[in-house]
CSV table of C-alpha atoms and ligand atoms in Angstrom, one decimal:
chain,number,residue,atom,x,y,z
A,167,MET,CA,-37.4,-13.2,-4.8
A,168,GLN,CA,-34.7,-15.8,-5.6
A,169,TYR,CA,-34.4,-19.3,-4.1
A,170,MET,CA,-31.3,-21.1,-4.8
A,171,PRO,CA,-31.5,-24.9,-5.1
A,172,SER,CA,-29.5,-26.5,-2.4
A,173,GLY,CA,-27.8,-29.9,-2.6
A,174,GLU,CA,-29.2,-30.9,0.7
A,175,ILE,CA,-32.8,-30.7,1.8
A,176,PRO,CA,-33.0,-28.2,4.8
A,177,ILE,CA,-34.7,-29.4,8.0
A,178,LEU,CA,-36.3,-26.0,8.2
A,179,GLU,CA,-37.1,-23.6,5.4
A,180,ILE,CA,-38.9,-20.3,5.9
A,181,ARG,CA,-40.2,-18.7,2.8
A,182,GLY,CA,-41.6,-15.2,2.5
A,183,LEU,CA,-42.7,-15.1,6.2
A,184,LYS,CA,-44.6,-12.1,7.4
A,185,ALA,CA,-45.7,-11.9,11.1
A,186,TYR,CA,-47.9,-9.0,12.0
A,187,TYR,CA,-49.5,-8.2,15.3
A,188,LEU,CA,-52.6,-6.0,15.4
A,189,VAL,CA,-52.7,-3.6,18.3
A,190,ARG,CA,-55.6,-1.0,18.6
A,191,GLY,CA,-56.3,-1.3,14.9
A,192,GLN,CA,-52.6,-0.8,13.9
A,193,LEU,CA,-50.5,-3.5,12.3
A,194,VAL,CA,-47.2,-4.1,14.1
A,195,LYS,CA,-45.0,-5.4,11.3
A,196,SER,CA,-42.6,-7.5,13.3
A,197,VAL,CA,-41.4,-9.9,10.5
A,198,ASN,CA,-41.4,-8.7,6.9
A,199,ASP,CA,-40.9,-11.2,4.2
A,200,ILE,CA,-38.0,-13.3,5.5
A,201,CYS,CA,-36.4,-16.4,3.9
A,202,LEU,CA,-34.1,-18.7,5.9
A,203,LYS,CA,-32.9,-22.3,5.7
A,204,VAL,CA,-31.5,-24.4,8.5
A,205,HIS,CA,-29.8,-27.7,7.4
A,206,LYS,CA,-29.4,-30.8,9.3
A,207,GLY,CA,-26.7,-30.5,12.0
A,208,GLU,CA,-26.3,-26.8,11.4
A,209,THR,CA,-26.7,-23.9,13.8
A,210,VAL,CA,-28.1,-20.7,12.4
A,211,GLY,CA,-27.8,-17.6,14.5
A,212,LEU,CA,-30.6,-15.0,14.3
A,213,PHE,CA,-28.8,-11.9,15.3
A,214,GLY,CA,-30.0,-8.3,15.5
A,215,GLU,CA,-31.1,-5.4,17.6
A,216,SER,CA,-33.9,-5.4,20.1
A,217,GLY,CA,-37.3,-5.3,18.5
A,218,SER,CA,-36.0,-6.5,15.1
A,219,GLY,CA,-38.4,-9.5,15.1
A,220,LYS,CA,-36.2,-12.4,16.2
A,221,SER,CA,-38.5,-13.8,18.9
A,222,SER,CA,-41.5,-13.3,16.6
A,223,VAL,CA,-39.8,-15.7,14.1
A,224,ALA,CA,-39.5,-18.2,16.9
A,225,LEU,CA,-43.1,-17.8,18.0
A,226,ALA,CA,-44.2,-18.3,14.4
A,227,ILE,CA,-42.2,-21.6,14.1
A,228,LEU,CA,-43.6,-22.8,17.4
A,229,GLY,CA,-47.2,-22.1,16.3
A,230,ILE,CA,-47.9,-19.6,19.0
A,231,PHE,CA,-47.5,-16.3,17.2
A,232,GLU,CA,-51.2,-16.0,16.1
A,233,THR,CA,-52.5,-16.9,19.6
A,234,ILE,CA,-50.5,-14.1,21.0
A,235,ALA,CA,-51.4,-11.7,18.2
A,236,ARG,CA,-55.1,-12.5,18.7
A,237,SER,CA,-55.0,-11.9,22.4
A,238,HIS,CA,-55.0,-8.2,21.6
A,239,SER,CA,-58.2,-8.7,19.7
A,240,SER,CA,-60.2,-10.2,22.5
A,241,SER,CA,-63.7,-9.0,23.6
A,242,SER,CA,-62.3,-5.6,24.3
A,243,ALA,CA,-60.9,-5.1,20.8
A,244,ASP,CA,-62.1,-2.3,18.6
A,245,LYS,CA,-64.3,-2.9,15.6
A,246,GLU,CA,-61.5,-2.1,13.2
A,247,SER,CA,-59.3,-4.8,14.6
A,248,LYS,CA,-62.1,-7.4,14.6
A,249,ASP,CA,-62.9,-6.5,10.9
A,250,LEU,CA,-59.3,-6.9,9.9
A,251,TRP,CA,-59.0,-10.3,11.5
A,252,ALA,CA,-62.3,-11.3,9.8
A,253,LEU,CA,-60.9,-10.1,6.5
A,254,ARG,CA,-57.8,-12.2,7.1
A,255,GLU,CA,-60.0,-15.3,7.8
A,256,ASP,CA,-62.0,-14.7,4.7
A,257,ALA,CA,-58.9,-14.2,2.5
A,258,ARG,CA,-57.3,-17.4,4.0
A,259,SER,CA,-60.4,-19.5,3.4
A,260,LYS,CA,-60.3,-18.4,-0.2
A,261,GLY,CA,-56.6,-19.1,-0.5
A,262,LEU,CA,-55.8,-15.4,-1.1
A,263,THR,CA,-52.8,-13.5,0.2
A,264,SER,CA,-52.5,-9.9,1.4
A,265,GLU,CA,-50.9,-9.1,-1.9
A,266,ASP,CA,-53.9,-10.7,-3.8
A,267,ILE,CA,-56.4,-8.5,-2.0
A,268,GLY,CA,-54.1,-5.4,-1.8
A,269,GLN,CA,-54.3,-5.0,1.9
A,270,ASP,CA,-51.8,-5.8,4.7
A,271,LEU,CA,-53.3,-8.4,7.2
A,272,PRO,CA,-52.6,-9.5,10.7
A,273,GLY,CA,-51.2,-12.9,11.6
A,274,LEU,CA,-48.8,-15.0,9.6
A,275,GLU,CA,-48.2,-15.4,5.9
A,276,GLY,CA,-45.7,-17.4,3.9
A,277,GLU,CA,-44.4,-20.8,4.5
A,278,ILE,CA,-42.5,-22.5,7.3
A,279,VAL,CA,-41.5,-25.9,5.9
A,280,PHE,CA,-40.2,-28.4,8.5
A,281,ASP,CA,-39.1,-31.8,7.3
A,282,ARG,CA,-40.9,-31.1,4.0
A,283,ARG,CA,-44.2,-30.2,5.6
A,284,ASN,CA,-45.6,-26.7,5.9
A,285,LEU,CA,-46.3,-26.0,9.6
A,286,LEU,CA,-48.6,-23.1,8.7
A,287,THR,CA,-51.1,-25.2,6.8
A,288,MET,CA,-50.9,-28.5,8.6
A,289,ASP,CA,-53.7,-29.4,11.0
A,290,LYS,CA,-53.3,-28.6,14.6
A,291,GLU,CA,-53.2,-32.2,15.8
A,292,GLU,CA,-50.3,-32.9,13.4
A,293,ARG,CA,-48.4,-29.8,14.5
A,294,ARG,CA,-48.9,-30.7,18.1
A,295,LYS,CA,-47.0,-33.9,17.5
A,296,ILE,CA,-44.0,-32.0,16.1
A,297,ILE,CA,-43.7,-29.1,18.5
A,298,GLY,CA,-42.3,-30.3,21.8
A,299,SER,CA,-40.8,-33.4,20.3
A,300,ASP,CA,-39.3,-32.8,16.9
A,301,ILE,CA,-38.9,-29.1,17.4
A,302,THR,CA,-38.2,-28.0,20.9
A,303,TYR,CA,-37.6,-24.6,22.5
A,304,ILE,CA,-35.3,-23.3,25.2
A,305,PRO,CA,-37.0,-20.4,26.7
A,306,GLN,CA,-35.2,-17.9,28.9
A,307,GLY,CA,-35.2,-19.1,32.5
A,308,THR,CA,-36.2,-16.3,34.8
A,309,SER,CA,-37.8,-18.1,37.7
A,310,GLN,CA,-35.5,-18.9,40.5
A,311,SER,CA,-37.9,-21.4,41.9
A,312,LEU,CA,-38.4,-23.5,38.8
A,313,ASN,CA,-38.1,-27.1,39.7
A,314,PRO,CA,-40.0,-29.2,37.1
A,315,THR,CA,-38.4,-32.4,38.4
A,316,VAL,CA,-41.8,-34.1,38.8
A,317,GLY,CA,-43.1,-32.9,35.5
A,318,LEU,CA,-39.8,-33.8,33.9
A,319,TRP,CA,-40.7,-37.6,33.7
A,320,THR,CA,-44.2,-37.1,32.4
A,321,GLN,CA,-43.0,-34.4,29.9
A,322,ALA,CA,-40.2,-36.6,28.7
A,323,LEU,CA,-42.5,-39.6,28.4
A,324,ASP,CA,-45.0,-37.6,26.4
A,325,ALA,CA,-42.4,-36.1,24.1
A,326,LEU,CA,-40.7,-39.4,23.4
A,327,ARG,CA,-44.0,-41.2,22.9
A,328,ALA,CA,-45.1,-38.6,20.4
A,329,GLN,CA,-42.3,-39.9,18.3
A,330,ASP,CA,-42.5,-43.6,19.1
A,331,TYR,CA,-45.5,-44.8,21.1
A,332,SER,CA,-43.8,-48.0,22.2
A,333,VAL,CA,-40.7,-46.4,23.9
A,334,PRO,CA,-40.4,-48.1,27.3
A,335,GLU,CA,-40.2,-46.1,30.5
A,336,LYS,CA,-36.7,-47.5,31.2
A,337,GLU,CA,-35.5,-45.9,28.0
A,338,VAL,CA,-37.1,-42.6,28.9
A,339,ARG,CA,-35.3,-42.7,32.2
A,340,ARG,CA,-32.0,-43.4,30.5
A,341,ARG,CA,-32.5,-40.5,28.2
A,342,VAL,CA,-33.4,-38.1,31.0
A,343,LEU,CA,-30.3,-39.0,33.0
A,344,GLU,CA,-28.1,-38.9,30.0
A,345,THR,CA,-29.3,-35.4,29.1
A,346,LEU,CA,-29.1,-34.0,32.6
A,347,ASP,CA,-25.5,-35.2,32.7
A,348,LEU,CA,-24.9,-33.3,29.5
A,349,VAL,CA,-25.9,-30.1,31.1
A,350,ASP,CA,-24.1,-31.0,34.3
A,351,LEU,CA,-27.1,-31.5,36.6
A,352,GLU,CA,-27.8,-34.4,38.9
A,353,ILE,CA,-31.2,-35.7,39.4
A,354,ASP,CA,-30.5,-36.5,43.1
A,355,ASP,CA,-29.7,-32.8,43.7
A,356,LEU,CA,-32.9,-31.8,42.0
A,357,ILE,CA,-35.0,-34.2,44.0
A,358,ASP,CA,-33.3,-33.3,47.3
A,359,ASN,CA,-33.7,-29.6,46.8
A,360,PRO,CA,-37.2,-29.0,45.4
A,361,GLY,CA,-37.9,-25.4,44.7
A,362,SER,CA,-34.4,-24.2,45.2
A,363,LEU,CA,-32.9,-24.1,41.7
A,364,SER,CA,-30.7,-21.1,41.0
A,365,VAL,CA,-31.3,-19.1,37.8
A,366,GLY,CA,-28.3,-21.0,36.3
A,367,GLU,CA,-29.7,-24.4,37.3
A,368,SER,CA,-33.1,-23.5,36.0
A,369,GLN,CA,-31.7,-22.5,32.6
A,370,ARG,CA,-29.7,-25.7,32.4
A,371,MET,CA,-32.9,-27.7,33.3
A,372,LEU,CA,-34.8,-25.9,30.6
A,373,THR,CA,-31.9,-26.7,28.2
A,374,ALA,CA,-32.1,-30.4,29.2
A,375,MET,CA,-35.8,-30.5,28.8
A,376,ALA,CA,-35.5,-29.3,25.2
A,377,LEU,CA,-32.8,-31.9,24.4
A,378,ILE,CA,-34.5,-34.9,26.0
A,379,PRO,CA,-36.9,-35.7,23.2
A,380,ASN,CA,-33.9,-36.0,20.8
A,381,PRO,CA,-35.4,-33.3,18.5
A,382,SER,CA,-34.3,-32.5,15.0
A,383,LEU,CA,-34.4,-28.7,15.7
A,384,VAL,CA,-33.9,-26.7,18.9
A,385,ILE,CA,-34.8,-23.1,19.1
A,386,ALA,CA,-32.9,-21.2,21.8
A,387,ASP,CA,-34.1,-17.7,22.3
A,388,GLU,CA,-31.6,-15.6,24.1
A,389,PRO,CA,-30.3,-18.7,26.0
A,390,THR,CA,-27.8,-16.8,28.1
A,391,THR,CA,-29.4,-13.4,28.8
A,392,ALA,CA,-30.4,-13.9,32.5
A,393,VAL,CA,-27.4,-15.8,33.6
A,394,ASP,CA,-23.8,-15.0,34.7
A,395,SER,CA,-20.8,-15.8,32.6
A,396,THR,CA,-20.1,-19.1,34.3
A,397,VAL,CA,-23.6,-20.4,33.5
A,398,GLN,CA,-23.3,-18.9,30.1
A,399,ARG,CA,-20.2,-21.0,29.5
A,400,TRP,CA,-22.1,-24.2,30.7
A,401,ILE,CA,-25.0,-23.5,28.4
A,402,LEU,CA,-22.9,-22.7,25.4
A,403,ASP,CA,-20.9,-25.9,26.1
A,404,ALA,CA,-24.1,-28.0,26.4
A,405,LEU,CA,-25.4,-26.6,23.1
A,406,ARG,CA,-22.1,-27.4,21.4
A,407,ILE,CA,-21.9,-30.9,22.9
A,408,ALA,CA,-25.5,-31.6,21.9
A,409,LYS,CA,-24.8,-30.5,18.4
A,410,GLU,CA,-21.7,-32.6,18.1
A,411,GLU,CA,-23.0,-35.7,19.8
A,412,MET,CA,-26.6,-35.6,18.7
A,413,GLY,CA,-26.3,-34.0,15.3
A,414,LEU,CA,-29.0,-31.5,16.1
A,415,SER,CA,-29.9,-28.4,14.2
A,416,PHE,CA,-30.2,-25.2,16.2
A,417,LEU,CA,-31.7,-21.8,15.7
A,418,VAL,CA,-30.0,-19.6,18.2
A,419,ILE,CA,-31.5,-16.2,18.7
A,420,SER,CA,-29.4,-13.5,20.3
A,421,ASN,CA,-28.4,-9.9,20.2
A,422,ASN,CA,-25.0,-10.8,21.7
A,423,ARG,CA,-22.1,-11.2,19.3
A,424,ALA,CA,-20.3,-13.7,21.5
A,425,VAL,CA,-23.2,-16.1,21.7
A,426,VAL,CA,-23.7,-16.3,17.9
A,427,ALA,CA,-19.9,-16.2,17.3
A,428,GLU,CA,-19.5,-19.2,19.5
A,429,THR,CA,-22.5,-21.3,18.4
A,430,ALA,CA,-23.5,-20.5,14.9
A,431,ASP,CA,-22.3,-21.8,11.6
A,432,LYS,CA,-24.4,-19.3,9.7
A,433,ILE,CA,-25.7,-16.0,10.8
A,434,ALA,CA,-28.8,-14.1,9.7
A,435,VAL,CA,-28.8,-10.4,10.7
A,436,MET,CA,-32.2,-8.8,11.4
A,437,THR,CA,-33.4,-5.2,11.7
A,438,GLY,CA,-36.9,-3.9,11.2
A,439,GLY,CA,-38.3,-7.4,10.6
A,440,HIS,CA,-36.0,-8.0,7.6
A,441,ILE,CA,-33.1,-10.3,7.3
A,442,VAL,CA,-30.5,-7.9,5.8
A,443,GLU,CA,-27.6,-10.2,5.6
A,444,TYR,CA,-27.0,-14.0,5.8
A,445,GLY,CA,-23.8,-16.0,5.4
A,446,ASP,CA,-21.0,-17.9,7.1
A,447,THR,CA,-20.5,-16.8,10.7
A,448,SER,CA,-16.9,-15.6,10.2
A,449,ARG,CA,-17.8,-13.7,7.0
A,450,VAL,CA,-20.8,-11.9,8.5
A,451,LEU,CA,-19.0,-11.1,11.8
A,452,ASN,CA,-15.7,-10.0,10.4
A,453,GLU,CA,-16.6,-8.6,7.0
A,454,PRO,CA,-20.2,-7.5,7.3
A,455,GLY,CA,-21.6,-6.5,3.9
A,456,HIS,CA,-24.7,-4.6,5.0
A,457,PRO,CA,-24.3,-1.2,6.6
A,458,PHE,CA,-26.7,-2.2,9.4
A,459,SER,CA,-24.6,-5.2,10.3
A,460,GLU,CA,-21.5,-3.2,10.2
A,461,ALA,CA,-22.9,-0.5,12.5
A,462,PHE,CA,-24.5,-3.0,14.8
A,463,LEU,CA,-21.3,-5.0,15.2
A,464,MET,CA,-19.5,-1.8,16.2
A,465,ALA,CA,-21.1,-2.3,19.6
A,466,PHE,CA,-18.7,-5.3,19.8
A,467,PRO,CA,-15.7,-4.6,17.6
A,468,THR,CA,-13.1,-7.3,17.2
A,469,MET,CA,-9.4,-6.6,16.5
A,470,GLU,CA,-10.0,-7.9,13.0
A,471,MET,CA,-12.8,-5.4,12.4
A,472,ILE,CA,-10.7,-2.5,13.8
A,473,ARG,CA,-7.9,-3.5,11.5
A,474,ARG,CA,-10.1,-3.6,8.4
A,475,MET,CA,-11.7,-0.2,9.3
A,476,LYS,CA,-8.3,1.4,9.7
A,477,GLU,CA,-7.2,-0.1,6.4
A,478,LYS,CA,-10.1,1.5,4.7
A,479,GLY,CA,-9.4,4.8,6.5
A,480,GLN,CA,-12.8,4.6,8.2
A,481,ARG,CA,-13.8,5.4,11.8
A,482,LEU,CA,-15.6,3.1,14.2
A,483,ARG,CA,-19.2,4.3,14.2
A,484,GLY,CA,-22.2,2.7,15.9
A,485,ILE,CA,-25.8,3.1,15.0
A,486,THR,CA,-27.3,6.5,15.3
A,487,GLY,CA,-31.0,6.8,16.1
A,488,PRO,CA,-33.7,4.4,17.4
A,489,PRO,CA,-34.8,1.2,15.6
A,490,PRO,CA,-37.5,1.6,13.0
A,491,ASN,CA,-41.0,1.7,14.2
A,492,PRO,CA,-42.8,-1.5,13.1
A,493,VAL,CA,-46.1,0.4,13.0
A,494,ASP,CA,-44.7,2.8,10.5
A,495,LEU,CA,-41.7,1.4,8.7
A,496,PRO,CA,-39.7,3.7,6.5
A,497,SER,CA,-40.2,3.6,2.8
A,498,GLY,CA,-37.5,1.7,0.8
A,499,CYS,CA,-34.7,0.1,2.8
A,500,VAL,CA,-35.6,-0.5,6.4
A,501,PHE,CA,-32.2,1.0,7.4
A,502,GLN,CA,-32.3,4.1,5.2
A,503,THR,CA,-33.1,6.5,7.9
A,504,ARG,CA,-30.0,5.6,9.9
A,505,CYS,CA,-27.6,4.6,7.2
A,506,GLU,CA,-24.7,6.8,6.3
A,507,HIS,CA,-24.7,5.6,2.7
A,508,THR,CA,-28.3,6.3,1.9
A,509,SER,CA,-29.1,7.4,-1.7
A,510,GLU,CA,-32.3,8.1,-3.5
A,511,ILE,CA,-33.0,4.5,-4.5
A,512,CYS,CA,-32.6,3.4,-0.8
A,513,LYS,CA,-35.5,5.8,0.1
A,514,GLU,CA,-37.7,4.6,-2.8
A,515,GLU,CA,-37.3,0.9,-3.3
A,516,VAL,CA,-37.2,-2.0,-0.9
A,517,PRO,CA,-33.9,-3.7,-1.8
A,518,GLU,CA,-34.1,-7.3,-3.0
A,519,TYR,CA,-32.7,-10.1,-0.9
A,520,ARG,CA,-29.9,-11.2,-3.2
A,521,GLU,CA,-27.4,-14.0,-3.2
A,522,VAL,CA,-24.4,-11.8,-4.1
A,523,GLU,CA,-21.9,-14.6,-3.6
A,524,SER,CA,-22.4,-18.3,-3.3
A,525,GLY,CA,-24.2,-18.9,0.1
A,526,TYR,CA,-24.0,-15.2,1.0
A,527,TRP,CA,-27.1,-13.0,0.8
A,528,VAL,CA,-27.5,-9.3,1.3
A,529,ARG,CA,-30.5,-6.9,1.1
A,530,CYS,CA,-28.7,-3.7,0.1
A,531,HIS,CA,-29.0,-1.6,-3.1
A,532,ARG,CA,-25.4,-0.4,-2.8
A,533,PHE,CA,-23.6,-3.6,-1.8
A,534,GLU,CA,-21.3,-3.8,-4.9
A,535,GLU,CA,-20.6,-0.1,-4.9
A,536,LEU,CA,-19.7,0.1,-1.2
A,537,ARG,CA,-17.6,-3.0,-1.4
A,538,GLN,CA,-15.2,-1.1,-3.8
A,539,THR,CA,-14.6,1.7,-1.3
B,155,LIG,N1,-47.3,-9.3,21.9
B,155,LIG,C1,-47.0,-8.3,21.2
B,155,LIG,N2,-47.9,-7.5,20.7
B,155,LIG,C2,-47.6,-6.4,19.9
B,155,LIG,N3,-46.4,-6.2,19.4
B,155,LIG,C3,-45.4,-7.0,19.9
B,155,LIG,C4,-45.6,-8.1,20.7
B,155,LIG,N4,-44.4,-8.7,20.9
B,155,LIG,C5,-43.5,-8.0,20.2
B,155,LIG,N5,-44.1,-7.0,19.6
B,155,LIG,C6,-43.4,-6.0,18.7
B,155,LIG,O1,-42.9,-6.7,17.6
B,155,LIG,C7,-41.6,-6.2,17.2
B,155,LIG,C8,-40.7,-7.4,17.2
B,155,LIG,O2,-40.5,-7.9,18.5
B,155,LIG,P1,-39.7,-9.2,18.9
B,155,LIG,O3,-40.0,-9.5,20.3
B,155,LIG,O4,-39.9,-10.2,17.8
B,155,LIG,O5,-38.2,-8.6,18.7
B,155,LIG,P2,-36.8,-9.2,19.2
B,155,LIG,O6,-35.9,-9.1,18.0
B,155,LIG,O7,-37.0,-10.6,19.7
B,155,LIG,O8,-36.4,-8.2,20.3
B,155,LIG,P3,-35.5,-8.5,21.7
B,155,LIG,O9,-34.1,-8.6,21.2
B,155,LIG,O10,-35.7,-7.3,22.5
B,155,LIG,O11,-36.0,-9.8,22.3
B,155,LIG,C9,-41.2,-5.2,18.3
B,155,LIG,O12,-41.5,-3.9,17.7
B,155,LIG,C10,-42.2,-5.5,19.4
B,155,LIG,O13,-42.5,-4.3,20.1
B,156,LIG,MG1,-36.7,-11.4,21.6
């Protein structure tokens, strides 16, 4: 694997991350050896089909992937699952990886370096101070009745004091009001109407709560899925303003082209737990270099893409067939069973994730060849 030196230290760097669930003795390979950097003030879009592992990446960063993965292996778990977790614990205590012992293992492997510290190896107490204050999360608001107004003050106070213990309550109040204003919510409305937030208001409230601690990195997982287009507009505007005014870094997860097109500076395209392409947003969206990205984007073709396809004498074609099964991934390239350009090497060897042009990465054996056509 190649890691290019970057002039600027990234706020988040994921290296060789694997995230495997274990369900009834079977490994669900949701994230397979991904590398990704997010620099200060940058928004990276994690874009890909359903089940490609996007949320698993978020859960890994937030430190909850393993708790969820282990919930399958509770008291009711079969012996095989328990043995595999025990093997994982044993390997980890000896500092060995799955590769060292020649056996795939459940849980996380690799590195998630935030602000120069590896979140996967730091102690829980240290991580607890970072998650919720330096790294925050905008979940998808689904509850109509969510009104965390009361909790808002305590949560804001906790999050801000995790960064600076001496922050006065007045400052917390100022920060809360300022952030609610940013997402176009008024505290009076929230207090006057307890328990009556609409889905849109809930989502804006969740957005505000993630911004209040003045974090360095915000992870937004499908921030606009449950909301209508007006609310989607508000949320995207709030994210943009937060980025511009607060200089935050974002990881925006979505399978919606418009959301990543509007928010992201860089896009990483995922399928089958792999990042198959990464680069500047306009490059990835308008001139996708990986056959998966190209086919996936056909679900949302732009005039620019249609023009390019016509120039090349190609037809618009979407993806044929279901996503790869993470319990039984195909050999070689993760897209080979659905790709119209598959050749022998694609079936046999996992392509390397290569920087084919400065700042532009692709995981395809045939990238150079296909580019000529
Ligand atoms: N709690 C879980 N236990 C077992 N497998 C899971 C669990 N959550 C997700 N998976 C599986 O892991 C794979 C990756 O799922 P993930 O939720 O990360 O994908 P995603 O890209 O976020 O999809 P979507 O766009 O639908 O949200 C999928 O095959 C999914 O079925
Ligand atoms: Mg998801």
